[in-house]
CSV table of C-alpha atoms and ligand atoms in Angstrom, one decimal:
chain,number,residue,atom,x,y,z
R,1,MET,CA,79.5,-59.3,-191.7
R,2,ASN,CA,82.6,-61.4,-191.2
R,3,GLN,CA,85.0,-61.3,-194.0
R,4,GLY,CA,86.6,-64.4,-194.6
R,5,PRO,CA,89.7,-65.5,-192.7
R,6,ASP,CA,92.4,-65.1,-195.4
R,7,THR,CA,92.2,-61.4,-196.3
R,8,VAL,CA,95.6,-60.0,-196.2
R,9,PHE,CA,96.5,-56.3,-196.4
R,10,SER,CA,98.0,-56.5,-199.8
R,11,ARG,CA,99.1,-52.8,-200.3
R,12,ALA,CA,101.3,-52.6,-197.0
R,13,THR,CA,104.4,-52.0,-198.9
R,14,THR,CA,103.2,-48.7,-200.5
R,15,ALA,CA,100.6,-47.6,-197.7
R,16,ASN,CA,100.2,-44.2,-196.0
R,17,LEU,CA,100.5,-45.4,-192.3
R,18,LEU,CA,99.0,-43.3,-189.6
R,19,VAL,CA,101.1,-44.4,-186.4
R,20,THR,CA,99.4,-43.3,-183.3
R,21,GLY,CA,101.7,-42.7,-180.3
R,22,GLY,CA,104.6,-42.5,-182.7
R,23,ALA,CA,106.5,-40.3,-180.3
R,24,GLY,CA,106.7,-42.9,-177.6
R,25,PHE,CA,109.0,-45.9,-177.0
R,26,ILE,CA,107.8,-48.4,-179.2
R,27,GLY,CA,106.1,-46.1,-181.8
R,28,SER,CA,109.3,-44.4,-182.5
R,29,ASN,CA,111.2,-47.5,-182.9
R,30,PHE,CA,108.6,-48.7,-185.3
R,31,ILE,CA,108.7,-45.5,-187.3
R,32,ARG,CA,112.5,-45.8,-187.7
R,33,SER,CA,112.2,-49.6,-188.6
R,34,VAL,CA,109.5,-49.2,-191.0
R,35,LEU,CA,111.2,-46.2,-192.8
R,36,SER,CA,114.5,-48.0,-193.1
R,37,ARG,CA,112.9,-51.1,-194.9
R,38,VAL,CA,113.9,-51.7,-198.5
R,39,GLY,CA,110.5,-53.2,-198.9
R,40,PHE,CA,108.4,-50.2,-197.8
R,41,SER,CA,108.0,-47.0,-200.0
R,42,GLY,CA,104.9,-45.5,-198.5
R,43,ARG,CA,104.7,-42.5,-196.0
R,44,VAL,CA,104.4,-42.3,-192.2
R,45,ILE,CA,102.2,-40.0,-190.3
R,46,ASN,CA,103.1,-39.8,-186.6
R,47,TYR,CA,99.9,-38.8,-184.7
R,48,ASP,CA,100.9,-38.0,-181.3
R,49,LYS,CA,99.4,-35.9,-178.3
R,50,LEU,CA,102.8,-35.6,-176.9
R,51,THR,CA,101.9,-36.4,-173.2
R,52,TYR,CA,105.0,-36.9,-170.8
R,53,ALA,CA,105.9,-39.9,-172.6
R,54,GLY,CA,106.1,-38.5,-176.1
R,55,ASN,CA,109.4,-37.2,-177.2
R,56,LEU,CA,110.1,-35.9,-180.6
R,57,MET,CA,113.8,-36.3,-179.8
R,58,ASN,CA,113.3,-39.9,-180.3
R,59,LEU,CA,113.0,-39.0,-184.0
R,60,THR,CA,115.3,-36.2,-184.8
R,61,GLU,CA,117.3,-38.2,-187.4
R,62,ILE,CA,114.0,-39.4,-189.1
R,63,GLU,CA,112.7,-36.0,-189.3
R,64,ASN,CA,116.0,-34.8,-190.9
R,65,GLU,CA,116.0,-37.6,-193.4
R,66,PHE,CA,112.5,-38.1,-194.3
R,67,GLY,CA,110.4,-35.0,-192.7
R,68,GLY,CA,108.0,-33.4,-195.3
R,69,ARG,CA,108.5,-36.3,-197.8
R,70,ARG,CA,107.8,-39.6,-196.3
R,71,TYR,CA,107.5,-38.6,-192.5
R,72,PHE,CA,105.0,-36.1,-191.1
R,73,PHE,CA,104.2,-35.3,-187.5
R,74,GLU,CA,100.8,-34.3,-186.4
R,75,ARG,CA,100.2,-33.3,-182.9
R,76,GLY,CA,96.7,-34.6,-181.8
R,77,ASP,CA,94.6,-36.3,-179.3
R,78,ILE,CA,93.1,-39.9,-180.3
R,79,CYS,CA,90.0,-38.9,-178.3
R,80,ASP,CA,89.3,-36.0,-180.9
R,81,PHE,CA,87.1,-37.4,-183.4
R,82,GLU,CA,87.1,-34.4,-185.7
R,83,ASN,CA,91.0,-33.9,-185.7
R,84,VAL,CA,91.4,-37.8,-186.3
R,85,LYS,CA,89.1,-37.9,-189.2
R,86,GLU,CA,90.6,-34.8,-190.7
R,87,VAL,CA,94.0,-36.3,-190.5
R,88,LEU,CA,92.9,-39.7,-191.9
R,89,ALA,CA,91.3,-37.9,-194.9
R,90,ARG,CA,94.1,-35.5,-195.5
R,91,PHE,CA,97.0,-37.9,-195.7
R,92,GLN,CA,94.8,-40.7,-197.5
R,93,ILE,CA,95.4,-43.1,-194.7
R,94,ASP,CA,95.5,-46.7,-195.8
R,95,ALA,CA,96.5,-48.3,-192.4
R,96,VAL,CA,96.3,-47.3,-188.8
R,97,VAL,CA,99.0,-48.7,-186.5
R,98,HIS,CA,97.8,-48.1,-183.0
R,99,PHE,CA,100.4,-47.5,-180.3
R,100,ALA,CA,99.0,-44.4,-178.5
R,101,ALA,CA,98.2,-45.3,-174.9
R,102,GLU,CA,98.8,-44.6,-171.3
R,103,SER,CA,101.2,-47.4,-170.8
R,104,HIS,CA,102.7,-47.4,-167.2
R,105,VAL,CA,100.9,-49.8,-164.8
R,106,ASP,CA,102.1,-47.9,-161.6
R,107,ARG,CA,100.6,-44.6,-163.0
R,108,SER,CA,97.3,-46.6,-163.6
R,109,ILE,CA,97.0,-47.5,-160.0
R,110,PHE,CA,97.6,-43.9,-158.8
R,111,GLY,CA,95.4,-42.4,-161.5
R,112,PRO,CA,93.4,-44.7,-163.6
R,113,LYS,CA,91.1,-42.0,-165.3
R,114,ASN,CA,93.6,-41.1,-168.2
R,115,PHE,CA,94.0,-44.8,-168.9
R,116,VAL,CA,90.3,-45.0,-169.3
R,117,GLU,CA,90.1,-42.0,-171.5
R,118,THR,CA,93.1,-42.6,-173.8
R,119,ASN,CA,93.0,-46.5,-173.9
R,120,ILE,CA,89.2,-47.0,-174.3
R,121,ASN,CA,87.6,-43.8,-175.4
R,122,GLY,CA,90.7,-43.1,-177.7
R,123,THR,CA,90.7,-46.6,-179.3
R,124,PHE,CA,86.9,-46.3,-179.8
R,125,THR,CA,87.2,-42.8,-181.4
R,126,LEU,CA,89.9,-44.1,-183.9
R,127,LEU,CA,87.7,-47.1,-184.7
R,128,GLU,CA,84.7,-44.8,-185.4
R,129,ALA,CA,86.7,-42.3,-187.4
R,130,ALA,CA,88.2,-45.2,-189.6
R,131,ARG,CA,84.8,-46.9,-190.0
R,132,GLU,CA,83.2,-43.6,-191.1
R,133,LEU,CA,86.0,-42.6,-193.4
R,134,TRP,CA,86.8,-46.1,-194.9
R,135,ALA,CA,83.0,-46.7,-195.5
R,136,GLY,CA,83.3,-50.4,-195.9
R,137,ARG,CA,86.5,-50.6,-197.8
R,138,LYS,CA,88.4,-53.8,-197.5
R,139,ASP,CA,91.8,-52.7,-198.9
R,140,VAL,CA,92.6,-50.9,-195.5
R,141,ARG,CA,93.9,-52.2,-192.2
R,142,PHE,CA,93.6,-51.1,-188.4
R,143,HIS,CA,96.4,-52.8,-186.4
R,144,HIS,CA,95.7,-52.5,-182.8
R,145,ILE,CA,98.9,-53.2,-180.5
R,146,SER,CA,98.3,-54.7,-177.0
R,147,THR,CA,99.8,-56.4,-174.0
R,148,ASP,CA,100.1,-59.7,-172.7
R,149,GLU,CA,98.9,-58.3,-169.4
R,150,VAL,CA,95.2,-58.6,-170.5
R,151,PHE,CA,95.5,-62.4,-170.0
R,152,GLY,CA,96.2,-61.9,-166.0
R,153,SER,CA,99.0,-63.6,-164.0
R,154,LEU,CA,100.3,-67.1,-164.5
R,155,GLY,CA,101.7,-69.5,-161.8
R,156,ASP,CA,104.9,-71.2,-161.9
R,157,THR,CA,104.0,-73.1,-165.3
R,158,GLY,CA,101.9,-72.4,-168.4
R,159,PHE,CA,102.1,-69.9,-171.2
R,160,PHE,CA,99.5,-67.2,-172.6
R,161,SER,CA,98.2,-68.2,-176.2
R,162,GLU,CA,95.9,-66.3,-178.5
R,163,THR,CA,92.8,-68.2,-176.8
R,164,THR,CA,93.6,-67.7,-173.1
R,165,PRO,CA,90.6,-66.1,-171.6
R,166,TYR,CA,91.1,-62.3,-170.6
R,167,ASP,CA,91.6,-61.8,-166.9
R,168,PRO,CA,93.2,-58.2,-166.5
R,169,ARG,CA,94.2,-57.2,-162.9
R,170,SER,CA,95.2,-53.6,-163.1
R,171,PRO,CA,93.5,-50.5,-164.4
R,172,TYR,CA,96.1,-50.3,-167.2
R,173,SER,CA,95.4,-53.9,-168.2
R,174,ALA,CA,91.6,-53.6,-167.9
R,175,SER,CA,91.8,-50.6,-170.2
R,176,LYS,CA,93.8,-52.4,-172.8
R,177,ALA,CA,91.5,-55.5,-172.5
R,178,ALA,CA,88.3,-53.3,-173.2
R,179,SER,CA,90.2,-51.7,-176.2
R,180,ASP,CA,90.9,-55.2,-177.5
R,181,HIS,CA,87.3,-56.2,-177.3
R,182,LEU,CA,86.3,-52.9,-179.2
R,183,VAL,CA,88.6,-53.7,-182.0
R,184,ARG,CA,87.4,-57.2,-182.3
R,185,ALA,CA,83.7,-56.0,-182.1
R,186,TYR,CA,84.4,-53.6,-185.1
R,187,PHE,CA,85.7,-56.6,-187.1
R,188,HIS,CA,82.7,-58.7,-186.3
R,189,THR,CA,80.0,-56.2,-186.4
R,190,TYR,CA,81.0,-53.8,-189.1
R,191,GLY,CA,83.7,-55.7,-191.0
R,192,LEU,CA,86.5,-53.2,-190.3
R,193,PRO,CA,89.6,-54.9,-191.4
R,194,VAL,CA,91.6,-55.2,-188.1
R,195,THR,CA,94.4,-57.3,-186.8
R,196,LEU,CA,95.8,-57.3,-183.1
R,197,SER,CA,98.8,-58.3,-181.4
R,198,ASN,CA,99.5,-58.9,-177.6
R,199,CYS,CA,103.1,-58.7,-176.8
R,200,SER,CA,105.3,-59.1,-173.7
R,201,ASN,CA,107.7,-56.5,-172.1
R,202,ASN,CA,109.9,-54.6,-174.6
R,203,TYR,CA,113.2,-53.0,-173.9
R,204,GLY,CA,115.7,-51.1,-175.9
R,205,PRO,CA,116.6,-47.6,-176.8
R,206,TYR,CA,114.2,-44.5,-176.1
R,207,HIS,CA,112.6,-46.5,-173.4
R,208,PHE,CA,111.1,-44.0,-170.9
R,209,PRO,CA,112.7,-44.2,-167.6
R,210,GLU,CA,109.8,-44.8,-165.4
R,211,LYS,CA,110.1,-48.5,-166.5
R,212,LEU,CA,112.2,-51.0,-164.8
R,213,ILE,CA,115.2,-51.3,-167.3
R,214,PRO,CA,115.8,-47.7,-168.0
R,215,LEU,CA,115.0,-46.6,-164.5
R,216,THR,CA,117.7,-49.1,-163.1
R,217,VAL,CA,120.2,-48.1,-165.6
R,218,LEU,CA,119.9,-44.4,-164.9
R,219,ASN,CA,119.3,-44.6,-161.2
R,220,ALA,CA,122.5,-46.6,-161.0
R,221,LEU,CA,124.6,-44.3,-163.0
R,222,GLU,CA,123.5,-41.5,-160.6
R,223,GLY,CA,124.1,-43.5,-157.5
R,224,LYS,CA,120.5,-43.6,-156.6
R,225,GLN,CA,118.5,-46.6,-155.1
R,226,LEU,CA,117.5,-49.3,-157.4
R,227,PRO,CA,113.9,-50.1,-156.3
R,228,VAL,CA,112.8,-53.9,-156.6
R,229,TYR,CA,109.2,-54.4,-155.8
R,230,GLY,CA,108.3,-57.2,-153.3
R,231,ASP,CA,110.7,-60.3,-153.3
R,232,GLY,CA,111.9,-59.3,-156.8
R,233,ASN,CA,110.9,-62.9,-158.0
R,234,ASN,CA,108.0,-61.7,-160.4
R,235,VAL,CA,108.8,-62.8,-163.8
R,236,ARG,CA,108.4,-61.0,-167.1
R,237,ASP,CA,109.1,-62.2,-170.6
R,238,TRP,CA,111.5,-59.6,-172.3
R,239,LEU,CA,111.6,-58.8,-176.1
R,240,TYR,CA,114.0,-56.4,-177.9
R,241,VAL,CA,112.0,-53.5,-179.2
R,242,GLU,CA,113.3,-54.1,-182.8
R,243,ASP,CA,111.9,-57.6,-182.8
R,244,HIS,CA,108.6,-56.4,-181.7
R,245,CYS,CA,108.7,-53.9,-184.7
R,246,ASP,CA,109.4,-56.4,-187.1
R,247,ALA,CA,106.6,-58.7,-185.7
R,248,ILE,CA,104.2,-55.7,-186.4
R,249,TRP,CA,105.5,-55.3,-189.8
R,250,GLN,CA,105.1,-59.0,-190.7
R,251,ILE,CA,101.4,-58.7,-189.3
R,252,LEU,CA,100.8,-55.7,-191.8
R,253,LEU,CA,102.4,-57.5,-194.6
R,254,LYS,CA,101.0,-61.0,-194.1
R,255,GLY,CA,98.6,-61.2,-191.1
R,256,ARG,CA,95.1,-62.3,-191.7
R,257,THR,CA,92.3,-60.0,-191.2
R,258,GLY,CA,90.5,-60.5,-187.9
R,259,GLU,CA,93.4,-62.5,-186.4
R,260,THR,CA,95.2,-62.0,-183.1
R,261,TYR,CA,98.9,-62.8,-182.8
R,262,ASN,CA,100.9,-63.2,-179.7
R,263,ILE,CA,104.4,-61.6,-179.8
R,264,GLY,CA,107.0,-62.7,-177.0
R,265,GLY,CA,110.7,-63.0,-176.3
R,266,GLU,CA,110.5,-66.5,-175.0
R,267,CYS,CA,112.9,-65.0,-172.4
R,268,GLU,CA,111.4,-65.2,-168.9
R,269,LYS,CA,113.5,-63.4,-166.3
R,270,GLN,CA,112.9,-62.6,-162.6
R,271,ASN,CA,113.1,-58.8,-161.9
R,272,ILE,CA,116.1,-59.5,-159.7
R,273,GLU,CA,118.0,-61.0,-162.3
R,274,VAL,CA,117.4,-58.3,-164.5
R,275,VAL,CA,118.5,-55.6,-162.2
R,276,ARG,CA,121.5,-57.6,-161.1
R,277,GLY,CA,122.4,-58.3,-164.9
R,278,ILE,CA,122.2,-54.4,-165.5
R,279,CYS,CA,124.5,-53.7,-162.6
R,280,ASP,CA,126.9,-56.2,-163.8
R,281,ILE,CA,127.0,-54.7,-167.3
R,282,LEU,CA,127.5,-51.1,-165.7
R,283,GLU,CA,130.4,-52.4,-163.8
R,284,GLU,CA,132.2,-53.2,-167.1
R,285,LEU,CA,131.0,-50.0,-168.8
R,286,VAL,CA,131.3,-47.4,-166.2
R,287,PRO,CA,133.1,-49.0,-163.2
R,288,VAL,CA,132.0,-47.6,-159.8
R,289,ASP,CA,135.3,-46.3,-158.8
R,290,SER,CA,135.2,-44.1,-162.0
R,291,ASN,CA,131.8,-42.7,-161.6
R,292,GLU,CA,132.0,-39.1,-160.2
R,293,LYS,CA,128.4,-39.0,-159.4
R,294,ILE,CA,128.5,-42.1,-157.1
R,295,ARG,CA,131.5,-40.8,-155.4
R,296,LYS,CA,129.7,-37.6,-154.6
R,297,ARG,CA,126.1,-39.0,-153.9
R,298,SER,CA,126.9,-42.5,-152.4
R,299,PRO,CA,130.6,-42.6,-151.5
R,300,GLY,CA,130.2,-46.0,-149.5
R,301,ILE,CA,128.9,-47.9,-152.6
R,302,LYS,CA,131.5,-50.4,-153.8
R,303,ALA,CA,129.5,-52.0,-156.5
R,304,TYR,CA,126.2,-51.2,-158.5
R,305,ARG,CA,124.7,-54.1,-156.9
R,306,ASP,CA,124.8,-52.2,-153.5
R,307,LEU,CA,122.2,-49.8,-154.7
R,308,ILE,CA,119.5,-52.6,-154.8
R,309,ALA,CA,116.7,-52.0,-152.4
R,310,PHE,CA,113.6,-54.2,-151.9
R,311,VAL,CA,110.5,-51.9,-151.6
R,312,THR,CA,106.9,-52.2,-150.9
R,313,ASP,CA,105.2,-54.3,-153.5
R,314,ARG,CA,103.1,-53.0,-156.5
R,315,PRO,CA,99.3,-53.7,-155.4
R,316,GLY,CA,98.0,-56.4,-157.3
R,317,HIS,CA,101.4,-57.3,-158.8
R,318,ASP,CA,101.1,-59.9,-161.4
R,319,ARG,CA,103.4,-62.7,-160.7
R,320,ARG,CA,104.5,-64.3,-164.1
R,321,TYR,CA,103.9,-63.5,-167.7
R,322,ALA,CA,105.0,-65.9,-170.3
R,323,ILE,CA,104.1,-66.0,-174.0
R,324,ASN,CA,103.3,-68.7,-176.5
R,325,CYS,CA,104.2,-67.1,-179.9
R,326,ASP,CA,104.1,-70.3,-182.1
R,327,LYS,CA,101.3,-68.8,-184.3
R,328,ILE,CA,103.2,-65.9,-185.6
R,329,LYS,CA,106.3,-67.9,-185.8
R,330,THR,CA,104.6,-70.8,-187.9
R,331,GLU,CA,102.0,-68.5,-190.0
R,332,LEU,CA,104.1,-65.5,-190.6
R,333,GLY,CA,107.7,-66.7,-190.4
R,334,TRP,CA,108.7,-64.2,-187.5
R,335,LYS,CA,111.1,-65.0,-185.0
R,336,GLN,CA,113.3,-63.1,-182.4
R,337,THR,CA,116.7,-62.0,-183.4
R,338,TYR,CA,118.2,-60.8,-180.2
R,339,ASP,CA,119.2,-62.8,-177.2
R,340,PHE,CA,118.5,-60.9,-173.8
R,341,GLU,CA,122.2,-60.8,-172.9
R,342,GLN,CA,123.0,-59.1,-176.3
R,343,GLY,CA,120.0,-56.9,-176.0
R,344,LEU,CA,120.4,-55.8,-172.3
R,345,ARG,CA,124.1,-55.0,-173.1
R,346,GLU,CA,123.3,-52.9,-176.3
R,347,THR,CA,120.4,-51.2,-174.3
R,348,VAL,CA,122.6,-50.2,-171.4
R,349,ALA,CA,125.4,-49.0,-173.7
R,350,TRP,CA,122.8,-46.9,-175.5
R,351,PHE,CA,121.7,-45.1,-172.3
R,352,VAL,CA,125.4,-44.6,-171.3
R,353,ARG,CA,126.2,-43.2,-174.6
R,354,ASN,CA,123.0,-41.1,-175.2
R,355,THR,CA,123.9,-38.5,-172.5
R,356,GLN,CA,121.9,-35.5,-174.2
R,357,TRP,CA,118.7,-37.6,-174.5
R,358,VAL,CA,119.0,-38.8,-171.0
R,359,GLU,CA,119.6,-35.4,-169.5
R,360,ALA,CA,116.7,-34.1,-171.5
R,361,VAL,CA,114.3,-36.7,-170.2
R,362,ARG,CA,115.7,-36.8,-166.7
R,363,ASN,CA,115.1,-32.9,-166.3
R,364,GLY,CA,112.0,-32.6,-168.3
R,365,ASP,CA,113.8,-30.4,-171.0
R,366,TYR,CA,112.6,-32.8,-173.8
R,367,GLN,CA,109.3,-31.0,-173.8
R,368,LYS,CA,111.0,-27.6,-173.9
R,369,TRP,CA,113.3,-28.9,-176.7
R,370,ILE,CA,110.1,-29.9,-178.7
R,371,GLU,CA,108.5,-26.5,-178.5
R,372,THR,CA,111.7,-24.6,-179.6
R,373,ASN,CA,113.1,-27.1,-182.0
R,374,TYR,CA,110.2,-28.6,-183.6
R,375,PHE,CA,107.3,-26.1,-183.2
R,376,GLY,CA,109.5,-23.1,-183.2
R,377,ARG,CA,111.0,-23.7,-186.7
R,378,THR,CA,109.6,-23.2,-190.2
R,379,ARG,CA,109.9,-25.9,-192.9
F,401,LIG,P1,104.7,-45.0,-174.2
F,401,LIG,O1,104.2,-44.5,-173.0
F,401,LIG,O2,106.4,-44.9,-174.3
F,401,LIG,O3,104.4,-44.1,-175.5
F,401,LIG,C1,102.8,-43.8,-175.5
F,401,LIG,C2,102.8,-42.7,-176.7
F,401,LIG,O4,101.3,-42.5,-176.8
F,401,LIG,C3,103.4,-41.2,-176.3
F,401,LIG,O5,104.1,-40.8,-177.4
F,401,LIG,C4,102.2,-40.5,-176.0
F,401,LIG,O6,102.5,-39.1,-176.2
F,401,LIG,C5,101.1,-41.0,-176.9
F,401,LIG,N1,99.7,-40.6,-176.4
F,401,LIG,C6,99.2,-41.1,-175.1
F,401,LIG,N2,98.0,-40.6,-175.0
F,401,LIG,C7,97.7,-40.1,-176.2
F,401,LIG,C8,96.5,-39.5,-176.8
F,401,LIG,N3,95.3,-39.5,-176.1
F,401,LIG,N4,96.6,-39.3,-178.2
F,401,LIG,C9,97.6,-39.5,-178.8
F,401,LIG,N5,98.7,-39.8,-178.5
F,401,LIG,C10,98.8,-40.3,-177.0
F,401,LIG,O7,104.3,-46.5,-174.5
F,401,LIG,P2,105.0,-47.6,-175.2
F,401,LIG,O8,105.7,-48.4,-174.2
F,401,LIG,O9,105.8,-47.2,-176.6
F,401,LIG,O10,103.7,-48.6,-175.7
F,401,LIG,C11,103.1,-48.3,-176.9
F,401,LIG,C12,101.9,-49.4,-177.0
F,401,LIG,O11,102.5,-50.7,-176.9
F,401,LIG,C13,100.8,-49.2,-175.9
F,401,LIG,O12,99.6,-49.3,-176.7
F,401,LIG,C14,101.1,-50.2,-175.0
F,401,LIG,O13,100.0,-50.7,-174.3
F,401,LIG,C15,101.8,-51.3,-176.0
F,401,LIG,N6,102.6,-52.4,-175.3
F,401,LIG,C16,103.8,-51.9,-174.7
F,401,LIG,C17,104.7,-52.8,-174.2
F,401,LIG,C18,105.9,-52.3,-173.4
F,401,LIG,O14,106.6,-53.1,-173.0
F,401,LIG,N7,106.2,-51.1,-173.5
F,401,LIG,C19,104.6,-54.3,-174.3
F,401,LIG,C20,103.2,-54.6,-174.9
F,401,LIG,C21,102.3,-53.6,-175.4
F,402,LIG,O1,103.9,-57.1,-170.2
F,402,LIG,C1,103.8,-56.0,-171.1
F,402,LIG,C2,103.7,-54.5,-170.5
F,402,LIG,O2,105.1,-54.5,-169.9
F,402,LIG,C3,103.3,-53.4,-171.2
F,402,LIG,O3,101.8,-53.6,-171.5
F,402,LIG,C4,103.4,-52.2,-170.3
F,402,LIG,O4,102.9,-51.1,-171.1
F,402,LIG,C5,104.9,-52.0,-170.0
F,402,LIG,O5,104.8,-51.0,-169.1
F,402,LIG,C6,105.3,-53.3,-169.1
F,402,LIG,O6,104.5,-53.3,-167.7
F,402,LIG,P1,105.3,-54.0,-166.5
F,402,LIG,O7,104.6,-53.5,-165.4
F,402,LIG,O8,105.8,-55.3,-166.7
F,402,LIG,O9,106.7,-53.0,-166.7
F,402,LIG,P2,107.6,-52.3,-165.5
F,402,LIG,O10,108.8,-51.9,-166.3
F,402,LIG,O11,106.8,-51.0,-165.0
F,402,LIG,O12,107.7,-53.5,-164.4
F,402,LIG,C7,108.5,-54.5,-165.0
F,402,LIG,C8,108.6,-55.2,-163.5
F,402,LIG,O13,109.5,-54.8,-162.8
F,402,LIG,C9,107.3,-55.5,-162.8
F,402,LIG,O14,107.3,-56.9,-162.2
F,402,LIG,C10,107.4,-54.4,-161.7
F,402,LIG,C11,109.0,-54.4,-161.4
F,402,LIG,N1,109.4,-53.0,-161.1
F,402,LIG,C12,109.1,-52.0,-161.9
F,402,LIG,C13,109.6,-50.9,-161.5
F,402,LIG,C14,109.4,-49.7,-162.4
F,402,LIG,C15,110.2,-53.0,-159.9
F,402,LIG,O15,110.6,-54.0,-159.2
F,402,LIG,N2,110.7,-51.8,-159.7
F,402,LIG,C16,110.4,-50.5,-160.4
F,402,LIG,O16,111.0,-49.6,-159.9
């Protein structure tokens, strides 16, 4: 039941979008970016379970500006078929933009079960609900957000393209690979109008501080160790989150049904370079001698770089990721707008500035904040 290669989602600009995982890092940036687009007049329904990684503080100004009119939050699990179906029907959803996932590789090593549950069963459940409710409609879209990690690990040369065979190495990447296969199977078998994207490492505002960049910034500000796994020479390709959000929008607008698009920063960096880069930016923004916390906790520290500690490597640590994103550039006209130096500087400055958000996330209060400020109030 293939659909022909050139079908686009022609109603993108006025669609009711179900954004799964919209309270997370990339999902919340996507919601902010799509609602501020001049060319978009539709509604956004943020469907999120609010796990440890879901934080509605990421969207306070969106709730204030658009809440109840063009933005709605629905707390729910993507594994809950009846709830997903009810929400799809109630909001007359035209497109699912599927971010919700367990996203942290280290957590998948220590506890893979949630990853199988959410990333595989959750994606399956969403696909089933969409298939049942859309019942063969072709004027709808299911966009699945995936990762470059499904392609495995590169040596010193080469790039992942859309046709690189899958070779996932961690429970996280294996679960994302499985979900990608399910999405493609629903296109080929049932004709569900899908698109997919596989993206490299994102960074930017609202990044949860278990990941390398925000962890390094926040640990450094507090005078804590900056853990660098192994020899620090593993390479990641970094993309500013706004550029990822724009790429997803271009796919919704112009992407062809059944197609996969690789998205990348074309910006390879060794982890140690990234960590040193952050230290140097912090040195300008919050010089070590002016940092009270460092004076108290680590009085011997003369520069942020002194906090760097090489620690035991991540098991199965992929050595290098690098993306060839020529397809989305040539076919959809997308390109990155941030260079890494600019993006990293803005990101570090954002974490330095947003002390309330940082404090709430660091001490776990963001979850209490959600209960009192969000669920505790009437609209
Ligand atoms: P995140 O961990 O910051 O956010 C995940 C969100 O999903 C959270 O809000 C969480 O509450 C929600 N969620 C988790 N389980 C759920 C469930 N069962 N039901 C409903 N909601 C649930 O993740 P992120 O970094 O924003 O990544 C978003 C997506 O992008 C993921 O699919 C990830 O695989 C993919 N991706 C991430 C990156 C990156 O660098 N962060 C790169 C490429 C692809
Ligand atoms: O490539 C895309 C992927 O990027 C996404 O699919 C994942 O959801 C996202 O979490 C990210 O995965 P990584 O494992 O690459 O990101 P993380 O920030 O955890 O680690 C980046 C690199 O830094 C990696 O080589 C491991 C290393 N690292 C990480 C942490 C948390 C350290 O050296 N020290 C650390 O403390």
